[in-house]
Coordinates of C-alpha atoms and ligand atoms in Angstrom, one line a residue:
M23 CA 4.8 -2.8 25.1
A24 CA 7.2 -2.9 28.1
K25 CA 10.8 -3.8 27.2
D26 CA 10.8 -7.2 29.0
E27 CA 7.5 -8.0 27.4
S28 CA 8.8 -7.2 23.9
A29 CA 12.0 -9.3 24.5
Q30 CA 9.8 -12.2 25.6
R31 CA 7.6 -11.9 22.6
M32 CA 10.6 -11.9 20.3
E33 CA 12.0 -15.0 22.1
K34 CA 8.6 -16.8 21.6
I35 CA 8.6 -15.9 17.9
V36 CA 12.2 -17.2 17.4
S37 CA 11.4 -20.4 19.3
L38 CA 8.2 -21.0 17.3
C39 CA 10.1 -20.4 14.1
K40 CA 12.6 -23.1 15.0
R41 CA 10.0 -25.5 16.5
R42 CA 7.7 -25.3 13.5
G43 CA 10.3 -25.2 10.7
F44 CA 10.1 -21.5 9.6
I45 CA 13.8 -20.5 10.2
F46 CA 16.9 -22.4 11.3
Q47 CA 20.4 -21.1 12.0
S48 CA 22.6 -21.8 9.0
S49 CA 25.1 -24.7 9.5
E50 CA 23.5 -25.3 13.0
I51 CA 25.0 -28.7 13.6
Y52 CA 28.5 -27.1 13.4
G53 CA 27.6 -24.3 15.8
G54 CA 26.0 -22.0 13.2
I55 CA 27.6 -19.0 11.4
N56 CA 26.9 -15.5 12.5
G57 CA 24.6 -13.5 10.2
F58 CA 23.3 -16.4 8.0
W59 CA 20.0 -18.2 8.2
D60 CA 18.1 -21.1 6.5
Y61 CA 14.4 -21.1 5.8
G62 CA 12.7 -24.4 6.6
P63 CA 9.6 -25.9 5.0
L64 CA 7.1 -23.3 6.3
G65 CA 9.5 -20.4 6.1
V66 CA 10.3 -21.0 2.5
E67 CA 6.6 -21.0 1.6
L68 CA 6.0 -17.8 3.5
K69 CA 8.9 -16.0 1.8
R70 CA 7.9 -17.4 -1.6
N71 CA 4.4 -16.1 -1.2
L72 CA 5.8 -12.7 -0.3
K73 CA 8.1 -12.6 -3.3
D74 CA 5.5 -13.9 -5.7
F75 CA 2.9 -11.4 -4.6
W76 CA 5.5 -8.5 -4.9
W77 CA 6.3 -9.7 -8.4
K78 CA 2.6 -10.1 -9.3
R79 CA 1.7 -6.6 -8.0
N80 CA 4.8 -4.8 -9.3
V81 CA 5.5 -6.6 -12.6
R82 CA 2.7 -8.8 -13.9
E83 CA -0.1 -6.4 -13.1
R84 CA 1.5 -3.3 -14.7
D85 CA 2.2 -2.3 -18.3
D86 CA 5.0 0.1 -17.2
M87 CA 7.3 -2.5 -15.4
V88 CA 9.5 -5.2 -16.6
G89 CA 11.6 -7.7 -14.6
M90 CA 15.2 -8.9 -14.7
D91 CA 17.4 -11.4 -12.8
G92 CA 21.0 -10.2 -12.7
A93 CA 24.1 -12.1 -11.7
I94 CA 25.3 -11.8 -8.1
I95 CA 28.9 -11.2 -9.3
M96 CA 29.5 -8.2 -11.6
N97 CA 32.5 -6.6 -13.1
R98 CA 34.4 -4.8 -10.4
A99 CA 34.2 -1.6 -12.5
V100 CA 30.5 -1.4 -11.6
W101 CA 31.3 -1.0 -7.9
K102 CA 34.0 1.6 -8.6
A103 CA 31.6 3.6 -10.7
S104 CA 28.7 3.4 -8.3
G105 CA 31.0 4.5 -5.4
H106 CA 30.5 1.3 -3.4
E107 CA 34.2 0.4 -3.5
E108 CA 35.1 3.8 -2.1
T109 CA 32.3 4.6 0.3
F110 CA 30.0 1.6 1.1
S111 CA 31.1 1.4 4.7
D112 CA 29.9 1.6 8.3
P113 CA 31.9 3.2 11.1
M114 CA 33.7 0.5 13.2
S115 CA 35.1 0.9 16.6
D116 CA 37.1 -1.7 18.6
C117 CA 37.0 -2.2 22.4
R118 CA 40.6 -1.9 23.7
V119 CA 39.8 -4.1 26.7
C120 CA 38.0 -7.2 25.2
N121 CA 39.0 -6.6 21.5
T122 CA 35.4 -7.0 20.2
R123 CA 34.4 -4.9 17.2
H124 CA 31.2 -2.9 17.0
R125 CA 29.3 -0.4 14.8
A126 CA 30.5 2.9 16.2
D127 CA 27.1 4.6 15.5
Q128 CA 25.2 1.9 17.5
L129 CA 27.3 2.0 20.7
P130 CA 25.4 2.6 24.0
E131 CA 26.6 5.6 25.9
R132 CA 27.3 6.3 29.6
D133 CA 27.8 9.9 30.7
G134 CA 28.0 10.9 27.0
K135 CA 30.8 8.4 26.4
P136 CA 30.4 5.3 24.2
Y137 CA 31.1 2.0 25.9
C138 CA 31.5 -1.6 24.9
P139 CA 28.2 -3.6 24.8
H140 CA 30.2 -6.8 25.4
C141 CA 32.4 -6.0 28.4
G142 CA 31.1 -2.6 29.5
A143 CA 34.4 -0.8 29.3
A144 CA 34.4 2.8 28.0
N145 CA 37.6 2.4 26.2
M146 CA 36.7 2.3 22.4
T147 CA 39.0 3.2 19.5
E148 CA 38.2 6.1 17.2
P149 CA 35.7 5.0 14.6
R150 CA 37.1 4.0 11.2
A151 CA 35.4 3.1 7.9
F152 CA 34.8 -0.6 7.3
N153 CA 33.8 -1.6 3.8
L154 CA 30.8 -3.9 3.9
M155 CA 31.3 -5.6 0.6
L156 CA 32.1 -9.3 0.7
K157 CA 35.1 -10.2 -1.4
S158 CA 36.0 -13.3 -3.5
Y159 CA 38.1 -14.2 -6.5
A160 CA 36.7 -15.2 -10.0
G161 CA 39.2 -17.4 -11.7
P162 CA 42.0 -19.6 -10.6
V163 CA 44.5 -16.9 -9.5
E164 CA 43.8 -15.0 -6.2
N165 CA 45.2 -11.7 -7.2
D166 CA 43.8 -8.1 -7.4
D167 CA 42.9 -8.5 -11.1
N168 CA 40.5 -11.3 -10.2
L169 CA 39.0 -9.7 -7.1
V170 CA 35.2 -9.6 -7.2
Y171 CA 32.5 -8.6 -4.8
L172 CA 29.2 -10.3 -3.9
R173 CA 26.7 -7.6 -4.7
P174 CA 25.7 -5.6 -1.7
E175 CA 22.4 -4.6 -3.5
T176 CA 20.5 -5.8 -6.6
A177 CA 20.0 -2.3 -7.9
Q178 CA 23.2 -1.9 -9.9
A179 CA 22.4 -4.6 -12.5
M180 CA 19.2 -2.6 -13.3
F181 CA 21.3 0.5 -14.0
V182 CA 24.0 -1.2 -16.1
Q183 CA 21.4 -3.1 -18.1
F184 CA 19.3 0.0 -18.7
R185 CA 20.2 0.3 -22.4
N186 CA 19.6 -3.4 -23.2
I187 CA 16.3 -3.4 -21.4
L188 CA 15.1 -0.1 -23.0
D189 CA 16.0 -1.4 -26.4
T190 CA 14.5 -4.8 -26.1
S191 CA 11.3 -4.0 -24.1
R192 CA 10.5 -0.8 -26.1
Q193 CA 9.3 0.9 -22.9
K194 CA 8.7 4.6 -22.8
L195 CA 9.3 6.8 -19.7
P196 CA 8.1 6.5 -17.1
F197 CA 8.8 2.8 -16.7
G198 CA 10.5 0.6 -14.1
I199 CA 12.7 -2.4 -13.9
A200 CA 12.1 -4.8 -11.0
Q201 CA 14.4 -7.5 -9.5
I202 CA 14.4 -9.9 -6.6
G203 CA 17.6 -11.4 -5.5
K204 CA 20.3 -12.1 -3.0
A205 CA 22.5 -9.4 -1.6
F206 CA 25.5 -9.7 0.8
R207 CA 26.9 -7.3 3.3
N208 CA 29.7 -8.0 5.7
E209 CA 27.7 -6.4 8.6
I210 CA 29.9 -5.6 11.6
N211 CA 27.3 -6.8 14.0
P212 CA 24.5 -9.0 12.5
R213 CA 21.6 -8.9 14.9
N214 CA 17.9 -9.0 15.7
Y215 CA 17.4 -12.5 14.2
I216 CA 17.0 -12.2 10.4
F217 CA 16.6 -8.4 10.5
R218 CA 20.3 -7.7 10.0
S219 CA 22.1 -10.6 8.3
R220 CA 25.1 -10.9 6.0
E221 CA 23.2 -12.7 3.3
F222 CA 19.7 -11.5 2.5
E223 CA 17.2 -10.9 -0.3
Q224 CA 16.1 -7.7 -1.7
M225 CA 13.0 -6.8 -3.8
E226 CA 13.9 -3.7 -5.7
I227 CA 12.4 -1.4 -8.3
E228 CA 14.2 1.3 -10.4
Y229 CA 11.5 3.5 -11.8
F230 CA 12.9 5.7 -14.5
C231 CA 11.2 9.1 -15.3
R232 CA 11.6 12.6 -16.6
P233 CA 13.5 14.9 -14.1
E234 CA 10.4 17.0 -13.4
D235 CA 8.4 13.9 -12.3
G236 CA 10.8 12.6 -9.8
L237 CA 9.4 14.1 -6.6
K238 CA 5.8 13.4 -7.3
L239 CA 6.6 9.8 -8.3
T240 CA 8.4 9.3 -5.0
D241 CA 5.2 10.2 -3.2
Y242 CA 3.3 7.9 -5.6
W243 CA 5.6 5.0 -4.8
L244 CA 5.4 5.6 -1.1
E245 CA 1.6 5.2 -1.4
E246 CA 1.9 2.1 -3.6
R247 CA 4.3 0.5 -1.1
L248 CA 2.0 1.2 1.9
R249 CA -0.9 -0.3 0.0
F250 CA 1.3 -3.4 -0.7
Y251 CA 2.1 -3.8 3.0
E252 CA -1.6 -3.5 3.9
D253 CA -2.4 -6.2 1.3
I254 CA -0.1 -8.6 2.9
G255 CA -1.4 -8.0 6.4
I256 CA 0.8 -5.2 7.8
P257 CA -1.6 -2.3 8.5
R258 CA -0.5 1.3 7.9
S259 CA -0.9 2.0 11.6
K260 CA 2.1 -0.3 12.2
I261 CA 4.4 1.5 9.7
R262 CA 6.2 4.7 10.5
I263 CA 7.1 6.9 7.6
N264 CA 10.4 8.6 8.2
D265 CA 10.9 11.5 5.8
I266 CA 14.7 11.8 5.9
P267 CA 15.6 15.4 6.4
D268 CA 18.1 17.4 4.3
G269 CA 21.6 16.6 5.4
D270 CA 20.8 13.1 6.5
R271 CA 20.0 11.8 3.0
A272 CA 22.6 10.5 0.5
F273 CA 24.0 13.7 -1.2
Y274 CA 22.4 12.8 -4.6
S275 CA 19.0 12.1 -3.2
K276 CA 16.3 14.8 -3.3
K277 CA 13.8 12.8 -1.2
T278 CA 14.0 9.6 0.8
Y279 CA 11.3 7.9 2.8
D280 CA 12.2 5.1 5.2
L281 CA 9.3 2.8 5.9
E282 CA 9.8 1.5 9.4
Y283 CA 7.9 -1.3 11.2
E284 CA 7.3 -1.7 14.9
F285 CA 9.4 -4.8 15.5
P286 CA 9.4 -6.1 19.1
F287 CA 13.0 -5.0 19.4
G288 CA 12.1 -1.4 18.2
V289 CA 10.9 0.6 15.2
S290 CA 13.3 -0.3 12.4
E291 CA 13.6 0.0 8.6
L292 CA 11.7 -2.3 6.3
E293 CA 12.2 -0.4 3.1
G294 CA 13.6 2.8 1.6
V295 CA 11.8 4.8 -1.1
A296 CA 14.5 7.1 -2.5
Y297 CA 14.5 9.6 -5.3
R298 CA 18.1 9.2 -6.6
T299 CA 17.9 11.8 -9.4
D300 CA 20.2 10.8 -12.4
Y301 CA 23.1 9.9 -10.1
D302 CA 23.5 6.2 -10.9
L303 CA 23.0 6.4 -14.7
S304 CA 25.3 9.4 -14.9
K305 CA 28.0 7.6 -13.0
H306 CA 27.8 4.6 -15.3
I307 CA 27.8 6.9 -18.4
E308 CA 30.9 8.6 -17.0
H309 CA 32.8 5.4 -16.2
S310 CA 31.7 3.1 -19.1
G311 CA 31.5 5.7 -21.8
K312 CA 28.2 4.0 -23.0
P313 CA 25.1 5.9 -23.9
L314 CA 22.6 5.3 -21.0
D315 CA 20.5 8.3 -21.9
Y316 CA 17.0 8.5 -23.3
Y317 CA 15.6 10.0 -26.5
D318 CA 12.1 11.3 -26.2
E319 CA 10.5 10.9 -29.6
V320 CA 7.7 13.4 -28.8
T321 CA 9.7 16.3 -27.5
K322 CA 12.9 15.4 -29.5
E323 CA 15.0 15.7 -26.3
R324 CA 17.9 13.6 -25.2
F325 CA 18.5 13.4 -21.5
V326 CA 19.6 11.1 -18.6
P327 CA 16.4 9.7 -16.9
H328 CA 15.9 10.3 -13.2
V329 CA 15.0 7.3 -11.0
V330 CA 12.9 6.5 -8.0
E331 CA 13.9 3.4 -6.1
P332 CA 11.6 1.5 -3.7
S333 CA 14.0 -1.0 -2.1
A334 CA 12.6 -3.6 0.3
G335 CA 14.1 -6.5 2.1
A336 CA 12.4 -9.8 1.7
D337 CA 13.8 -11.2 4.9
R338 CA 12.9 -8.1 6.9
T339 CA 9.4 -8.2 5.5
A340 CA 9.1 -11.9 6.3
L341 CA 10.2 -11.1 9.8
A342 CA 7.5 -8.3 10.0
L343 CA 4.9 -10.9 8.8
L344 CA 6.0 -13.3 11.5
C345 CA 5.9 -10.6 14.2
E346 CA 2.6 -9.3 13.0
A347 CA 1.0 -12.7 12.9
F348 CA 2.1 -14.1 16.2
D349 CA -0.6 -14.2 18.8
E350 CA -1.5 -16.0 22.0
E351 CA -5.0 -16.2 23.4
T352 CA -6.6 -18.0 26.2
V353 CA -9.3 -20.5 25.1
T354 CA -11.7 -22.5 27.2
D355 CA -13.0 -25.9 26.1
D356 CA -16.5 -27.4 26.6
K357 CA -15.3 -28.8 30.0
G358 CA -14.3 -25.4 31.2
K359 CA -10.5 -26.1 30.9
S360 CA -8.4 -23.1 29.8
E361 CA -5.3 -23.2 27.7
I362 CA -3.1 -20.8 25.7
R363 CA -3.7 -21.0 22.0
T364 CA -0.7 -19.9 19.9
V365 CA -1.8 -18.8 16.5
M366 CA 0.0 -17.2 13.6
R367 CA -2.6 -14.9 12.1
F368 CA -1.0 -14.6 8.6
H369 CA -3.0 -12.9 5.9
P370 CA -4.4 -16.0 3.9
R371 CA -2.3 -14.7 0.9
M372 CA 0.9 -15.1 2.9
A373 CA 0.1 -18.2 4.9
P374 CA 2.6 -21.0 4.1
I375 CA -0.2 -23.7 4.1
K376 CA -3.6 -22.6 2.9
C377 CA -5.7 -25.5 3.9
G378 CA -5.2 -28.5 6.2
V379 CA -7.3 -31.6 5.3
F380 CA -8.1 -34.2 7.9
P381 CA -10.0 -37.5 7.9
L382 CA -11.8 -37.7 11.3
L383 CA -10.3 -41.2 11.8
K384 CA -7.3 -42.6 10.1
N385 CA -8.4 -46.2 10.3
K386 CA -11.6 -45.7 8.2
P387 CA -10.6 -46.1 4.5
A388 CA -13.6 -44.2 3.2
L389 CA -12.7 -41.1 5.2
V390 CA -9.0 -41.3 4.2
E391 CA -9.9 -41.7 0.6
A392 CA -12.3 -38.8 0.6
A393 CA -9.7 -36.6 2.4
R394 CA -7.0 -37.6 -0.1
S395 CA -9.3 -36.8 -3.0
I396 CA -9.9 -33.3 -1.6
I397 CA -6.2 -32.8 -1.3
A398 CA -5.7 -33.9 -4.9
S399 CA -8.4 -31.5 -6.1
L400 CA -6.8 -28.5 -4.3
R401 CA -3.1 -29.2 -4.8
A402 CA -2.6 -27.6 -8.2
D403 CA -4.0 -24.2 -6.9
M404 CA -2.6 -24.0 -3.3
N405 CA -0.3 -25.5 -0.8
V406 CA -2.3 -28.0 1.2
F407 CA -1.4 -30.3 4.1
Y408 CA -2.8 -33.7 4.9
D409 CA -2.8 -34.8 8.6
E410 CA -4.4 -37.9 10.0
S411 CA -2.6 -38.3 13.4
G412 CA -4.0 -37.4 16.8
A413 CA -7.3 -35.9 18.0
I414 CA -8.9 -33.3 15.6
G415 CA -8.4 -30.5 18.2
R416 CA -4.7 -31.2 18.3
R417 CA -4.5 -31.2 14.5
Y418 CA -6.2 -27.8 14.5
R419 CA -3.8 -26.4 17.1
R420 CA -0.8 -27.6 15.0
Q421 CA -2.2 -25.7 12.0
D422 CA -2.9 -22.7 14.2
E423 CA 0.9 -22.5 14.9
A424 CA 1.7 -22.9 11.3
G425 CA -0.8 -20.1 10.5
T426 CA -3.0 -22.2 8.2
P427 CA -6.2 -20.1 7.7
F428 CA -8.5 -23.0 6.8
C429 CA -8.9 -26.6 7.9
V430 CA -11.3 -29.2 6.4
T431 CA -12.5 -32.3 8.3
V432 CA -13.9 -35.2 6.5
D433 CA -16.3 -37.2 8.7
F434 CA -19.0 -39.9 8.4
D435 CA -21.6 -37.3 7.1
T436 CA -19.2 -36.5 4.2
V437 CA -19.2 -40.1 3.0
G438 CA -22.9 -40.5 3.4
E439 CA -22.9 -42.9 6.3
N440 CA -25.5 -40.9 8.2
G441 CA -27.9 -40.5 5.3
P442 CA -27.8 -38.6 2.0
E443 CA -28.5 -35.0 3.3
K444 CA -25.0 -34.1 4.3
A445 CA -23.2 -36.4 1.9
G446 CA -20.5 -34.5 0.0
T447 CA -20.1 -31.8 2.6
V448 CA -17.2 -31.2 5.0
T449 CA -16.5 -29.1 8.1
L450 CA -14.6 -25.9 7.2
R451 CA -12.8 -24.5 10.3
H452 CA -11.6 -20.9 10.3
R453 CA -8.3 -20.3 12.1
D454 CA -9.0 -16.8 13.5
S455 CA -12.6 -17.2 14.8
M456 CA -12.3 -21.0 15.2
L457 CA -15.9 -21.0 13.8
Q458 CA -16.9 -24.1 11.9
E459 CA -19.3 -24.3 9.0
R460 CA -20.6 -27.0 6.7
V461 CA -19.7 -26.6 3.1
A462 CA -20.1 -28.7 0.0
I463 CA -16.9 -30.2 -1.4
T464 CA -17.9 -28.9 -4.8
D465 CA -17.8 -25.3 -3.4
L466 CA -14.6 -25.6 -1.5
K467 CA -12.0 -24.7 -4.0
A468 CA -13.7 -21.5 -5.2
L469 CA -14.3 -20.5 -1.6
L470 CA -10.7 -20.9 -0.7
L471 CA -9.3 -19.3 -3.8
E472 CA -11.3 -16.2 -3.2
K473 CA -9.6 -15.8 0.2
I474 CA -6.1 -16.5 -0.7
R475 CA -5.6 -14.6 -4.0
Ligands
ATP30 P1 20.2 -0.4 7.4 O1 20.3 1.1 7.6 O2 19.2 -1.1 8.3 O3 21.5 -1.0 7.4 P2 20.1 0.4 4.7 O4 19.5 1.7 4.7 O5 21.6 0.3 4.5 O6 19.6 -0.5 5.9 P3 19.4 -0.2 2.0 O7 20.8 -0.1 1.5 O8 18.5 1.0 1.8 O9 19.4 -0.5 3.6 O10 18.8 -1.6 1.5 C1 17.4 -1.7 1.2 C2 16.7 -2.7 2.0 O11 17.5 -3.9 2.0 C3 16.6 -2.3 3.5 O12 15.5 -1.5 3.7 C4 16.4 -3.7 4.1 O13 15.0 -4.1 4.0 C5 17.3 -4.6 3.3 N1 18.5 -4.8 4.0 C6 19.6 -4.0 3.9 N2 20.6 -4.5 4.7 C7 20.1 -5.7 5.2 C8 20.7 -6.7 6.1 N3 21.9 -6.6 6.5 N4 19.9 -7.7 6.4 C9 18.7 -7.9 5.9 N5 18.1 -6.9 5.1 C10 18.8 -5.9 4.8

């Protein structure tokens, strides 16, 4: 896609997200705040579907995984031990002309020299390390003793609770701990919409294993994760696997794959699958003096488990879902009039609303009553939406923009006004093909559930 076309596509996605209530700027009425976003009624459903499916796939459906939900604020000693306090930084460079600050490794270059993306001057300071952890104070006194960090990743809670979880869950190696939660990074330049923000959500797994299994389990998790993306509607062909070469990986990692998605603004990281060896547990053993090792009852060995970490961003995946779903097509009506149809082609599993239900006319109590009763019968199993205003075509278009895969229209046939043959049936309209079929109300729930699970 040409650069202009990609930028235009991104603009259209951002504008649809605001117009339809997927995503808003945080604190918008006060001018917003850079790097923070709010999810609106449709966005929160999309993100919840994503997190719920991740949890179902990675925790509920497996015997070898357990979940946890750690606190955002942890003892500062955790971040000293993990190395974050010392080294969790990005290189920062200031423009000496306009005084703006930038990520030094993302500066554009002219004649081999970096220049300021804000004013264009090639007069930048030497890069220096900028720690990305957001600080606060726990307790009434703002001093160094009370300094705390908002976690920059969820992972550390799973390492420091390793012993408790091992003892209480009675898992045997290999097994994993999974967690979904907020993380915070004081990014120097938040950008690309929700792709790089200062507050975001991660979906992380720490999969503990014997040292000799680490490499093959890294490949196993790469495959698992690709299958997951496929199952939420992001095909493998859209994901680039970046096998990070020696020298570019963290020093303790023996293998790292970055999974990158073709966003309109460029191919960028969705998730990292990293074999982190025994680095994290060993560091916490060293700093806490606590026994975070493992005793293998069969081989009678005691050792520090190795770990494979698939670490995904919920917001980046939600953005990938939005980008993948967005489509515009020209449609022509019965009278030969053409128009652009904007449609979000979410996988039914991810779609914020699963089914729209419409009475053909709002001033016919029998139709309204039948539509309301369908809504009531579906509500416990899926998110449904009742709409009685405007022409049916317009109601379909509104649901196309929301990405609703199915719409049901209740008409005079449904309520038996045109004879008994079609009584108890409705029109089921499919978002992608726009095809309509007649189905019995009694079959509706099973039919929809089959598609959305
Ligand atoms: P990047 O290189 O893009 O800054 P990273 O390699 O530092 O990312 P990790 O530390 O591996 O990211 O974090 C795991 C995942 O968390 C990332 O793959 C991404 O999906 C998500 N993530 C990290 N930073 C952010 C952010 N600032 N905004 C949104 N999601 C993020």
